[in-house]
mmCIF file of C-alpha atoms in Angstrom:
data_model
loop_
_atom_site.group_PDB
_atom_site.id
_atom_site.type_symbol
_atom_site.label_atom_id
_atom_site.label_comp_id
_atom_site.label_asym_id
_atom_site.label_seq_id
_atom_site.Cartn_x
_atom_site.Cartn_y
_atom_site.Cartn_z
ATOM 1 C CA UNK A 774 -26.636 0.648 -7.388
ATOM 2 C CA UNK A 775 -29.306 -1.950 -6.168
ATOM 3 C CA UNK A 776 -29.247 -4.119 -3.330
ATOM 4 C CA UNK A 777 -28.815 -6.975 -5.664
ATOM 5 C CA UNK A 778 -25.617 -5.471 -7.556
ATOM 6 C CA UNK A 779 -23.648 -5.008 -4.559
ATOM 7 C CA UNK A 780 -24.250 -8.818 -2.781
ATOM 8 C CA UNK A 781 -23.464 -10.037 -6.277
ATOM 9 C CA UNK A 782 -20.286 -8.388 -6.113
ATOM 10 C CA UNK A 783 -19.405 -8.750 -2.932
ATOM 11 C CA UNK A 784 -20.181 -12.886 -3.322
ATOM 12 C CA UNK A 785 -17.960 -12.431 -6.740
ATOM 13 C CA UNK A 786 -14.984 -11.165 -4.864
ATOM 14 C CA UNK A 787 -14.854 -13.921 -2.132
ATOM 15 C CA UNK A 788 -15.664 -16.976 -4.170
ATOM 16 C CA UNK A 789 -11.804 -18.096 -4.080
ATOM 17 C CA UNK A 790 -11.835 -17.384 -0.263
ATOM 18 C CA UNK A 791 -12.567 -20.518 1.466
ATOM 19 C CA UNK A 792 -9.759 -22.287 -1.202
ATOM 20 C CA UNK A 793 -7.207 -20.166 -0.125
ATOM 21 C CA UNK A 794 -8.101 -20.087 3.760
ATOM 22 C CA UNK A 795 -7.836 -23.799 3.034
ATOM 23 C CA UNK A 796 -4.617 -23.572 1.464
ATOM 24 C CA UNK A 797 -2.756 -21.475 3.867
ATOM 25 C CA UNK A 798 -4.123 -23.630 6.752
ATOM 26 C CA UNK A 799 -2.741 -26.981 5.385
ATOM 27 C CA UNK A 800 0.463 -25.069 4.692
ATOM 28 C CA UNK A 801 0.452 -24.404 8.364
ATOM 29 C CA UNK A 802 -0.506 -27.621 9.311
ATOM 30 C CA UNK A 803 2.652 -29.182 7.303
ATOM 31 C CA UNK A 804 4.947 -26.856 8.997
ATOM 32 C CA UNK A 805 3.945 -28.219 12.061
ATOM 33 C CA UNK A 806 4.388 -31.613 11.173
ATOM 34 C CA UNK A 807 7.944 -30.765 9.465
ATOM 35 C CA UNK A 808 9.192 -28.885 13.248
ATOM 36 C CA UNK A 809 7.528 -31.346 15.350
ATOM 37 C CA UNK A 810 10.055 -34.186 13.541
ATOM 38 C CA UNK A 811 12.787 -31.796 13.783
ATOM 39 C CA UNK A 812 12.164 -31.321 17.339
ATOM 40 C CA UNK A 813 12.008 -35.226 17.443
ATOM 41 C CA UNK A 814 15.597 -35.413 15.473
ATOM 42 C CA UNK A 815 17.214 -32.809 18.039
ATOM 43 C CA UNK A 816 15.988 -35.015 21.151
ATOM 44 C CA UNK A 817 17.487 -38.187 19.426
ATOM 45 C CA UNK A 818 20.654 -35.870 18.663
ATOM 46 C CA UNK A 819 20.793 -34.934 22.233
ATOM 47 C CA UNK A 820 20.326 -38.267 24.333
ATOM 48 C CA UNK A 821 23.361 -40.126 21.859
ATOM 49 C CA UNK A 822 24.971 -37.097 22.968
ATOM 50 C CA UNK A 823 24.780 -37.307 26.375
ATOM 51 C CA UNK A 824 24.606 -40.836 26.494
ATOM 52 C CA UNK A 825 28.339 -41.359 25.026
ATOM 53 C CA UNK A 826 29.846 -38.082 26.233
ATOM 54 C CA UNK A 827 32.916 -40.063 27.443
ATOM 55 C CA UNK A 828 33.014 -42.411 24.090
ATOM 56 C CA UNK A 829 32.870 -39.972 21.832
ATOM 57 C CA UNK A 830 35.914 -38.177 20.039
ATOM 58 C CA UNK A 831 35.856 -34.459 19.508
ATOM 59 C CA UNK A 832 35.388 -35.013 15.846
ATOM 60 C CA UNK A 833 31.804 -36.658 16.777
ATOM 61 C CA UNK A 834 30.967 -34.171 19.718
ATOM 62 C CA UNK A 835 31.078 -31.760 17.011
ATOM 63 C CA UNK A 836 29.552 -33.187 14.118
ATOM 64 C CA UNK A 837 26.509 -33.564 16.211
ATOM 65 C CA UNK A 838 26.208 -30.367 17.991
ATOM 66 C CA UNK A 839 26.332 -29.296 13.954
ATOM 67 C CA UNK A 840 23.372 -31.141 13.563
ATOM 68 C CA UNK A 841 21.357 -30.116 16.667
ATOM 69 C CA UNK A 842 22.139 -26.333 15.807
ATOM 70 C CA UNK A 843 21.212 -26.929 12.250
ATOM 71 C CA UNK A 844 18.087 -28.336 13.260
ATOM 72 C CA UNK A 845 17.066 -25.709 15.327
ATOM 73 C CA UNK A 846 18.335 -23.205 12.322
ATOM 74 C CA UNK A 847 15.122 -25.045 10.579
ATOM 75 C CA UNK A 848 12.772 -24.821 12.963
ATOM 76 C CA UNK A 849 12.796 -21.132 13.821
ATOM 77 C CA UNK A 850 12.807 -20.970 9.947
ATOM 78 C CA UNK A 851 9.596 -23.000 10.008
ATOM 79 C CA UNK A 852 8.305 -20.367 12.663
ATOM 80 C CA UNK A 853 9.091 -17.881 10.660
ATOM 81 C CA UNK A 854 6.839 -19.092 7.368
ATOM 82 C CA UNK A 855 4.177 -19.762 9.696
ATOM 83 C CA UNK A 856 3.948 -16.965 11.085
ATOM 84 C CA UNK A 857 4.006 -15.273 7.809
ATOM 85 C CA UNK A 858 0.983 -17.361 7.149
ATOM 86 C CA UNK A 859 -0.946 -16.732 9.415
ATOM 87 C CA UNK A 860 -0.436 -13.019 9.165
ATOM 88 C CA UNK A 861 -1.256 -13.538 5.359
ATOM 89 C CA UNK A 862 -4.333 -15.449 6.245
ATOM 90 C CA UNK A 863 -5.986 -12.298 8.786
ATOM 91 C CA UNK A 864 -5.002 -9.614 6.269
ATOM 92 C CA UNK A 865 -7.035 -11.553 3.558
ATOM 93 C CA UNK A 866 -9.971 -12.087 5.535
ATOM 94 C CA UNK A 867 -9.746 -8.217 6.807
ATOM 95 C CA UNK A 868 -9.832 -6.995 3.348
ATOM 96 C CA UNK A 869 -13.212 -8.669 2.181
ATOM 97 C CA UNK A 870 -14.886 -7.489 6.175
ATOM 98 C CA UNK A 871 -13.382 -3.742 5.131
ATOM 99 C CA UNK A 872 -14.694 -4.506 1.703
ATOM 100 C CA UNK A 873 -18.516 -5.316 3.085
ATOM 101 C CA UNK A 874 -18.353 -2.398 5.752
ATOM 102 C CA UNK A 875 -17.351 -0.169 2.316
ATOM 103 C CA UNK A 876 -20.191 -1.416 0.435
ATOM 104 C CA UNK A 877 -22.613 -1.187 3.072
ATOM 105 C CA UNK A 878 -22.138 2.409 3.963
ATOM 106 C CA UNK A 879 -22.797 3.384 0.032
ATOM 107 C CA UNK A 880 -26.011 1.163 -0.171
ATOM 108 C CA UNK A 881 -26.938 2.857 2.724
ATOM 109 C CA UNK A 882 -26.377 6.852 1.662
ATOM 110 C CA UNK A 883 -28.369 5.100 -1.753
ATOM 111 C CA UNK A 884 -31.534 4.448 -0.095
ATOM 112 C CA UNK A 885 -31.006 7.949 2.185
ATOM 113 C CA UNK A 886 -30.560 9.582 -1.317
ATOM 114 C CA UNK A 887 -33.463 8.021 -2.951
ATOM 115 C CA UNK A 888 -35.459 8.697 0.112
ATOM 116 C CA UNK A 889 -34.686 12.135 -0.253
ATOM 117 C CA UNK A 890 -35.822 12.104 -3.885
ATOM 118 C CA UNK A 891 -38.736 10.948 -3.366
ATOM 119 C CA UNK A 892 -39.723 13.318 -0.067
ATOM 120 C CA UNK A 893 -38.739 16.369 -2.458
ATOM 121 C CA UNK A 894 -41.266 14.716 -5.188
ATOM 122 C CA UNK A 895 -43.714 14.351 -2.655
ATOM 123 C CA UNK A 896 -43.492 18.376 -1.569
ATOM 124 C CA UNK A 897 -43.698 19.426 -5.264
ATOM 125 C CA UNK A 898 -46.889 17.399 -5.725
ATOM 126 C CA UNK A 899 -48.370 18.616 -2.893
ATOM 127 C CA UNK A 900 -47.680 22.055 -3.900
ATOM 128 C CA UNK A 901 -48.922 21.776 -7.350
ATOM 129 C CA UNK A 902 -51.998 20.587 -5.712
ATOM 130 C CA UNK A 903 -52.367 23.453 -3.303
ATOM 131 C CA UNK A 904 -52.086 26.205 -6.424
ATOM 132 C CA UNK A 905 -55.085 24.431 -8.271
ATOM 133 C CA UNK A 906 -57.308 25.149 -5.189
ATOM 134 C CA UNK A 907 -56.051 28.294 -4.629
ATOM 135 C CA UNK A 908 -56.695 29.570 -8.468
ATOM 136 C CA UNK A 909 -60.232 30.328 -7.969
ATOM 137 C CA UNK A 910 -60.128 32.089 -4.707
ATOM 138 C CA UNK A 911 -57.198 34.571 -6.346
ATOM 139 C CA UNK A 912 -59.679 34.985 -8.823
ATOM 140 C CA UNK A 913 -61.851 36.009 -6.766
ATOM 141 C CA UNK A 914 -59.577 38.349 -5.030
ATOM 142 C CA UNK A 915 -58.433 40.028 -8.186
ATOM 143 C CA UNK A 916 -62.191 40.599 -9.054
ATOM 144 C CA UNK A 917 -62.620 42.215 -5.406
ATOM 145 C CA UNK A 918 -58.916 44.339 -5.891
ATOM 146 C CA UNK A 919 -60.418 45.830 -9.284
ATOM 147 C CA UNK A 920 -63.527 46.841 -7.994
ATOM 148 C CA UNK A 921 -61.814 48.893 -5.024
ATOM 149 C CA UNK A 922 -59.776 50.392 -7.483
ATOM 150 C CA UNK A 923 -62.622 51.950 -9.453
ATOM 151 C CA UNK A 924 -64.460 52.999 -6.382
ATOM 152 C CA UNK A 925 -60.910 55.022 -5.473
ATOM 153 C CA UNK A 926 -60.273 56.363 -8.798
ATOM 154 C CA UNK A 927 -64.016 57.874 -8.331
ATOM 155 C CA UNK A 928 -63.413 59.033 -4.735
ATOM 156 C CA UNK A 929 -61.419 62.252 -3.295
ATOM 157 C CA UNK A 930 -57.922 61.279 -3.463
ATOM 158 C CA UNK A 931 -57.998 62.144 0.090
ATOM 159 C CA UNK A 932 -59.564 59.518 0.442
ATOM 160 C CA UNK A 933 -57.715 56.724 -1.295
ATOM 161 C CA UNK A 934 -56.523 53.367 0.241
ATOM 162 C CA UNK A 935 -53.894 50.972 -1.252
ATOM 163 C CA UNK A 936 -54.869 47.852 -1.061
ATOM 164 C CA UNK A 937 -52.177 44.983 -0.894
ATOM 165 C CA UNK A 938 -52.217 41.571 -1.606
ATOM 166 C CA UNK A 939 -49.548 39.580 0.203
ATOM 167 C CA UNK A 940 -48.621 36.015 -0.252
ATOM 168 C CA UNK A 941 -47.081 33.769 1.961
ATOM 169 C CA UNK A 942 -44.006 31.976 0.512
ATOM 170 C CA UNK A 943 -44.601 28.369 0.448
ATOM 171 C CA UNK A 944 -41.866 26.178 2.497
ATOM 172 C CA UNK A 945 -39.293 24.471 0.860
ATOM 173 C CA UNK A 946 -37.955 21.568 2.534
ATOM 174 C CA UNK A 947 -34.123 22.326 2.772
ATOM 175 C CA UNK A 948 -32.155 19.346 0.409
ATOM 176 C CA UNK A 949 -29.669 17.221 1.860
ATOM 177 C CA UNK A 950 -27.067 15.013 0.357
ATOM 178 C CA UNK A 951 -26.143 12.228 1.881
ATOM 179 C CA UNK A 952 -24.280 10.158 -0.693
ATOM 180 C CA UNK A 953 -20.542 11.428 0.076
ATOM 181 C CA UNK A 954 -19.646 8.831 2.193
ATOM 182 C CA UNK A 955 -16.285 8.280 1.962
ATOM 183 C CA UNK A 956 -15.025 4.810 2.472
ATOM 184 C CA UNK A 957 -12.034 5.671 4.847
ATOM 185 C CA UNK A 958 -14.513 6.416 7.417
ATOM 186 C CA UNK A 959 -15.535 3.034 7.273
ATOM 187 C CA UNK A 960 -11.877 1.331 6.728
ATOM 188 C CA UNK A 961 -10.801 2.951 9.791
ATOM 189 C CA UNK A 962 -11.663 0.430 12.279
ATOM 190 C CA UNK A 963 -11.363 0.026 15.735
ATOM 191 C CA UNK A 964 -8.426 -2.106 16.918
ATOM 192 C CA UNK A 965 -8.464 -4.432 19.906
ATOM 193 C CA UNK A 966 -7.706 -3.451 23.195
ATOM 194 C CA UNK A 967 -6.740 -6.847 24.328
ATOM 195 C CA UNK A 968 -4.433 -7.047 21.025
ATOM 196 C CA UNK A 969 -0.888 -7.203 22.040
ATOM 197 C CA UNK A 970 1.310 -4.427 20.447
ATOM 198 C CA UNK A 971 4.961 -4.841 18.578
ATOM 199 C CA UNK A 972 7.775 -2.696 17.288
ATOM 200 C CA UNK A 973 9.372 0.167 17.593
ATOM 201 C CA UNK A 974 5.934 2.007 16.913
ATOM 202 C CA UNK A 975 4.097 -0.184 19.428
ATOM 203 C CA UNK A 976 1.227 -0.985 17.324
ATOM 204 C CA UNK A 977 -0.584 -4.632 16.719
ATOM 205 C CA UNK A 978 1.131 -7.123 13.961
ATOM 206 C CA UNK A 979 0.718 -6.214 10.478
ATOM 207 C CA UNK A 980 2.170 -6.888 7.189
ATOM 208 C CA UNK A 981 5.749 -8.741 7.424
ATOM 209 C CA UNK A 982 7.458 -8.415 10.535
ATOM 210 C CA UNK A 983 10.526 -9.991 11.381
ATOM 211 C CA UNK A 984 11.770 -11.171 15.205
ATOM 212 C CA UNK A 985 15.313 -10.631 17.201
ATOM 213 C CA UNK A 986 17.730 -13.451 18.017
ATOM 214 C CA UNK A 987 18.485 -11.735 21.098
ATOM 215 C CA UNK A 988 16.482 -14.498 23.326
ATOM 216 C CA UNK A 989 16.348 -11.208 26.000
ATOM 217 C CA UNK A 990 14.509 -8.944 23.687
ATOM 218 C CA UNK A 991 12.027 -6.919 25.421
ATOM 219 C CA UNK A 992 9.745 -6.245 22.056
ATOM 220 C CA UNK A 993 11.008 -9.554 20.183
ATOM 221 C CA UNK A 994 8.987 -8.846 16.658
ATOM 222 C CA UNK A 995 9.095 -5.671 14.303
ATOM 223 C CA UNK A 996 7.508 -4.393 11.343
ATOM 224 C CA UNK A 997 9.843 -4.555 8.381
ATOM 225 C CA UNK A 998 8.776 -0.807 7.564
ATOM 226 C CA UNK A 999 9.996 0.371 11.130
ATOM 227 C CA UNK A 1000 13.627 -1.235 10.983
ATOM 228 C CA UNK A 1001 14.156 -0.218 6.888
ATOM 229 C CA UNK A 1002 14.275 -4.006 5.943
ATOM 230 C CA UNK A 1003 12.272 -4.832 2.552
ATOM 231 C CA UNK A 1004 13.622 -8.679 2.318
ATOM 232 C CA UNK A 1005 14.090 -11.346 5.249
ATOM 233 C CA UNK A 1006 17.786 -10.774 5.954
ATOM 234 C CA UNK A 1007 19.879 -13.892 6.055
ATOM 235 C CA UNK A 1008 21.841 -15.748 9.287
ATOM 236 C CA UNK A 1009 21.062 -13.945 12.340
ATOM 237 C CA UNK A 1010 19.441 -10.499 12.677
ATOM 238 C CA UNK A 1011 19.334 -7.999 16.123
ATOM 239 C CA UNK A 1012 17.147 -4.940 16.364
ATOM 240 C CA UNK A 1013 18.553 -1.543 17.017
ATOM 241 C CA UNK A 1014 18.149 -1.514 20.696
ATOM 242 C CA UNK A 1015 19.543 -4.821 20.961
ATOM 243 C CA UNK A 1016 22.690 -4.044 18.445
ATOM 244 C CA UNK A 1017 23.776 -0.580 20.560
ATOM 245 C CA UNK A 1018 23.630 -2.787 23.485
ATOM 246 C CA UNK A 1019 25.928 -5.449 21.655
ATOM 247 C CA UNK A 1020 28.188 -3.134 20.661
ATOM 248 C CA UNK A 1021 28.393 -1.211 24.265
ATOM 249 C CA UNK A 1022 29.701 -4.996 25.165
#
């Protein structure tokens, strides 16, 4: 495939890129907007709450600690989708750098192929060549190879000497293929040291991962695969660790 049919491609497959970078990051940005007036609402919540502490019946106490732990309920929800996000966001932007790295390893083992081709062509010309001016020097040699023969068939055969004619093979440049390049050995790329590690499996965030309540957590976020979860459960959810430890209690 030319050079030209692989940028064409490649420019194809991340023309709706920049719209949906642009999407997710106003997404974000709203979500920020929406917790930061939460976090506003709570404050407010809290001050009339400490403010009137003595004024205020149970009833009321209640009704607005509701409020302050529903409010918090929505911003850790907000977390969550952000989060999400921005996980979305690097995964889509990893795909079309694995996509280039794939590409450019095959347009590479292209041109190493066609140079190939073409050294092969080269050898084959140049031997052609070589047997044109060698034709009338065997000719000559043949001449010289019949004329000892009828001087031994007239000679003693005592007397006779073989003589052999011995041609050196030509060298054949050995052929080489360089066009299995597999694209895993591209996709597997190197991760970040510095990268902080999650889960169970303690490897870097990927794909949907989903954090304990436990505010004492030692590993906090995990990978949906490594607990068995598919969906985002619903109220409040505690890793294993955390959940023997609950239970021991």
């Amino acid at each position: 495939m030319a050079a030209g049919m692989y940028l064409e491609h490649y420019l194809d497959s991340i023309e709706n890129l920049p719209f949906e970078l642009q999407r997710n990051f106003t997404l974000m940005r709203d979500l920020d907007t929406r917790t930061e007036d939460l976090k506003g609402q709570i404050d407010s919540l809290a001050r009339e709450y400490t403010s009137n502490t003595h004024t205020l019946t149970s009833e009321q106490k209640l009704s607005l600690l509701r409020q302050i732990q529903q409010s918090h309920g929505k911003c850790k929800e907000f977390g969550d989708d952000k989060v999400q996000l921005s996980m979305q966001t690097y995964e889509m932007v990893d795909k079309h750098i694995r996509r280039l790295d794939t590409d450019l390893a095959r347009f590479e083992a292209d041109l190493k192929e066609k140079k190939i081709e073409r050294n092969n062509y080269d050898s084959t010309s140049s031997k052609g060549n070589k047997s044109e001016l060698r034709g009338p020097k065997e000719k000559k040699v043949a001449r010289t190879r019949l004329k000892v023969k009828s001087d031994d068939d007239c000679s003693p055969k005592s007397g006779q000497k073989k003589v052999k004619l011995t041609q050196t093979p030509e060298f054949t440049a050995p052929t080489v293929n360089f066009g299995n390049v597999h694209p895993s050995d591209v996709l597997d790329m190197p991760v970040d040291p510095n990268e902080p590690t999650y889960c169970l499996c303690h490897q870097v965030s990927y794909g949907e991962m989903i954090g304990c309540d436990n505010t004492d957590c030692s590993i906090e976020w995990f990978h949906f695969a490594c607990v068995g979860l598919t969906t985002k459960p619903r109220g409040k959810w505690y890793c294993p660790r955390c959940t023997q430890e609950r239970k021991k209690k």
